[in-house]
């Protein structure tokens, strides 16, 4: 079996063969082509105001297949075994889907697939959620009510992320007020040069954090005003626990793609 990750437009709903696997960012464990070479997985992306898009998860030739011929002794045997067993193929691990045609479409939140997703997600609300902060500095967080007011008689005051890179937190379900500056240091492919961008104005935003699973609190910057804002990406517990990757790797994958969400400028203008 193998894992696929799906990046889709912000606030979109992601379905794999009719089963909902995420919102904005999704993941699923699927059978490899070796098990069933004729299997075709279909993704469907839905978002209010956009025409839904349906695509097939494409297959790719595994790089190790070519290495049989280049490096290994007895390569023709390995080549033949891989080919006829189907193990030379694997599904594209990362899938990115954009929507570009606006319409009057509305997501049916009462559909069976959506209701099952919500029930499974909410069943894990009492579990902690592993969070990684990305593209932020001088950041802190505090559990609040839905309007950002500190909770009365709460022992959870303002905190800062911890961990090896000062970018991790374990949160419980609820509302959190996030404060901090957008910060990004992007390297080129050879890591010989980098570009650093820092917002001049700090940001403050209240995010609704669900319980269970893994997620990322992403910093973003409005290029016109140099203002910081934040948004949330999440994999629910019932999906996260099925994946072969560790919790650390899952949160890393999510945070790594913070700025690749569709229509980020529009999101910033509404924040």
Coordinates of C-alpha atoms in Angstrom, one line a residue, residues 8-222:
X8 CA -6.6 21.6 -3.1
X9 CA -8.1 25.1 -3.0
X10 CA -8.6 26.7 0.4
X11 CA -12.0 25.8 2.0
X12 CA -12.5 23.0 -0.6
X13 CA -13.8 19.4 0.0
X14 CA -11.7 16.5 -1.2
X15 CA -13.2 13.1 -2.1
X16 CA -11.4 9.9 -3.1
X17 CA -13.7 7.4 -4.9
X18 CA -16.7 9.2 -3.3
X19 CA -15.3 9.1 0.2
X20 CA -14.4 12.5 1.8
X21 CA -10.7 12.5 2.9
X22 CA -10.1 16.1 3.8
X23 CA -10.7 19.8 3.5
X24 CA -8.1 21.9 1.7
X25 CA -5.5 19.2 2.4
X26 CA -6.2 15.5 2.3
X27 CA -4.4 12.2 2.6
X28 CA -5.3 8.5 2.2
X29 CA -3.7 5.1 2.3
X30 CA -4.4 3.3 -1.0
X31 CA -3.6 0.0 -2.7
X32 CA -0.4 0.1 -4.9
X33 CA -0.7 -0.7 -8.6
X34 CA 1.2 -3.9 -7.8
X35 CA -1.8 -5.2 -5.9
X36 CA -4.3 -4.2 -8.6
X37 CA -2.7 -2.8 -11.8
X38 CA -6.2 -2.0 -13.3
X39 CA -7.5 0.0 -10.4
X40 CA -8.2 3.6 -11.1
X41 CA -8.6 6.1 -8.2
X42 CA -10.6 9.2 -8.8
X43 CA -10.4 12.5 -6.9
X44 CA -13.2 15.0 -6.8
X45 CA -12.7 18.5 -5.5
X46 CA -15.7 20.7 -4.6
X47 CA -15.8 24.3 -3.4
X48 CA -18.6 26.8 -3.1
X49 CA -18.6 29.1 -6.2
X50 CA -16.5 26.9 -8.4
X51 CA -17.2 24.2 -10.8
X52 CA -16.2 20.8 -9.3
X53 CA -13.3 19.0 -10.8
X54 CA -12.7 15.2 -11.1
X55 CA -9.4 13.7 -12.0
X56 CA -7.7 10.3 -11.9
X57 CA -4.7 9.7 -9.6
X58 CA -2.0 9.1 -12.2
X59 CA 0.6 6.3 -12.1
X60 CA 4.3 6.8 -12.5
X61 CA 7.3 4.5 -13.2
X62 CA 9.2 4.0 -10.0
X63 CA 12.8 5.2 -10.2
X64 CA 14.2 1.9 -8.9
X65 CA 12.8 0.2 -12.0
X66 CA 15.4 2.1 -14.2
X67 CA 18.2 1.4 -11.7
X68 CA 17.8 -2.3 -12.4
X69 CA 19.2 -1.7 -15.8
X70 CA 21.8 0.9 -14.9
X71 CA 23.4 -0.4 -11.7
X72 CA 22.4 -3.9 -10.7
X73 CA 24.0 -7.2 -11.7
X74 CA 21.3 -9.5 -13.2
X75 CA 19.3 -6.4 -14.1
X76 CA 17.2 -8.0 -16.9
X77 CA 15.8 -10.5 -14.3
X78 CA 14.8 -7.7 -11.9
X79 CA 13.5 -5.6 -14.8
X80 CA 11.3 -8.5 -15.9
X81 CA 10.0 -9.3 -12.4
X82 CA 9.1 -5.7 -11.7
X83 CA 7.4 -5.3 -15.0
X84 CA 5.2 -8.4 -15.0
X85 CA 4.4 -8.0 -11.3
X86 CA 3.3 -4.4 -11.7
X87 CA 5.7 -3.2 -9.0
X88 CA 7.5 -0.9 -11.4
X89 CA 4.5 1.5 -11.1
X90 CA 3.3 3.6 -8.2
X91 CA 0.7 6.3 -7.9
X92 CA 1.7 9.9 -7.9
X93 CA 2.4 10.6 -4.2
X94 CA 1.5 14.3 -4.3
X95 CA -1.6 15.6 -6.2
X96 CA -2.3 19.3 -6.6
X97 CA -5.7 20.4 -7.9
X98 CA -6.7 24.0 -8.8
X99 CA -10.2 25.2 -9.6
X100 CA -10.5 28.1 -12.1
X101 CA -14.0 28.1 -13.4
X102 CA -16.5 30.1 -11.2
X103 CA -20.1 28.9 -11.0
X104 CA -23.1 28.9 -8.7
X105 CA -22.2 25.5 -7.3
X106 CA -22.7 24.9 -3.6
X107 CA -21.2 21.9 -1.7
X108 CA -23.9 19.6 -0.3
X109 CA -22.8 19.5 3.4
X110 CA -25.7 17.2 4.2
X111 CA -24.5 14.5 1.8
X112 CA -23.8 11.1 3.2
X113 CA -20.0 11.4 2.6
X114 CA -19.8 14.7 4.3
X115 CA -21.9 13.5 7.3
X116 CA -19.7 10.4 7.7
X117 CA -16.5 12.6 7.6
X118 CA -17.9 15.0 10.2
X119 CA -19.0 12.2 12.5
X120 CA -15.6 10.5 12.4
X121 CA -13.8 13.8 12.8
X122 CA -15.9 14.9 15.8
X123 CA -15.6 11.5 17.5
X124 CA -11.9 12.3 18.1
X125 CA -12.5 15.9 19.5
X126 CA -11.3 15.0 23.0
X127 CA -7.9 13.9 21.6
X128 CA -4.9 16.3 21.5
X129 CA -3.9 17.6 18.1
X130 CA -0.2 17.9 17.1
X131 CA 0.5 21.3 15.6
X132 CA 3.4 22.8 13.7
X133 CA 3.9 26.5 13.2
X134 CA 5.2 27.5 9.8
X135 CA 6.5 30.8 8.4
X136 CA 6.1 32.7 11.6
X137 CA 8.4 34.3 14.2
X138 CA 7.8 35.8 17.7
X139 CA 4.6 33.8 17.7
X140 CA 2.5 33.0 20.7
X141 CA -0.9 31.4 21.2
X142 CA -3.7 31.5 23.9
X143 CA -6.9 29.5 24.3
X144 CA -9.9 31.9 24.2
X145 CA -13.6 32.0 23.4
X146 CA -14.8 32.3 19.8
X147 CA -14.3 36.1 19.9
X148 CA -10.7 35.9 21.1
X149 CA -11.4 36.8 24.8
X150 CA -9.4 35.0 27.4
X151 CA -11.3 32.2 29.1
X152 CA -12.4 33.0 32.7
X153 CA -10.6 31.1 35.4
X154 CA -8.5 29.4 32.8
X155 CA -5.0 28.1 33.7
X156 CA -4.0 28.2 30.0
X157 CA -2.4 31.6 29.5
X158 CA -0.4 32.8 26.6
X159 CA 2.3 30.3 25.5
X160 CA 5.0 30.0 22.9
X161 CA 5.7 26.9 20.7
X162 CA 8.3 24.4 21.9
X163 CA 10.2 21.5 20.3
X164 CA 13.6 21.3 18.7
X165 CA 12.9 24.1 16.3
X166 CA 10.5 26.1 18.6
X167 CA 7.7 25.4 16.1
X168 CA 5.6 22.7 17.8
X169 CA 2.6 22.6 20.2
X170 CA 0.1 20.0 21.4
X171 CA -3.3 21.6 21.6
X172 CA -6.8 20.6 22.8
X173 CA -10.0 21.4 20.9
X174 CA -11.1 25.0 21.1
X175 CA -10.4 28.5 19.9
X176 CA -6.9 29.9 20.0
X177 CA -5.8 33.5 19.5
X178 CA -2.5 33.5 17.5
X179 CA -0.1 36.5 17.6
X180 CA 3.1 36.9 15.6
X181 CA 5.0 38.0 12.5
X182 CA 5.1 36.4 9.1
X183 CA 8.6 35.2 8.4
X184 CA 9.9 33.2 5.4
X185 CA 13.4 32.1 4.4
X186 CA 13.3 30.3 1.1
X187 CA 16.4 28.6 -0.4
X188 CA 17.1 27.8 -4.0
X189 CA 17.4 24.2 -5.1
X190 CA 21.1 24.0 -4.3
X191 CA 20.8 25.8 -1.0
X192 CA 23.4 28.3 -2.0
X193 CA 21.2 31.3 -1.9
X194 CA 18.1 32.3 0.0
X195 CA 15.4 35.0 0.1
X196 CA 14.0 36.2 3.4
X197 CA 10.7 38.0 3.7
X198 CA 9.4 39.4 7.0
X199 CA 6.1 41.2 7.5
X200 CA 6.4 44.7 9.0
X201 CA 3.1 44.5 10.8
X202 CA 2.2 41.7 13.2
X203 CA -1.0 39.7 13.0
X204 CA -3.7 38.5 15.4
X205 CA -6.3 35.9 14.5
X206 CA -8.6 33.5 16.3
X207 CA -8.6 30.0 14.8
X208 CA -11.0 27.2 15.6
X209 CA -8.8 24.1 16.3
X210 CA -10.4 20.7 16.2
X211 CA -9.2 17.9 18.4
X212 CA -7.2 14.9 17.2
X213 CA -4.9 14.4 14.3
X214 CA -2.2 16.7 13.0
X215 CA -2.2 20.3 11.6
X216 CA -0.3 23.4 10.8
X217 CA -0.8 27.0 11.7
X218 CA 0.6 28.9 8.7
X219 CA 1.8 32.4 8.6
X220 CA 0.9 34.5 5.6
X221 CA 1.5 38.1 4.5
X222 CA -0.5 40.6 2.5

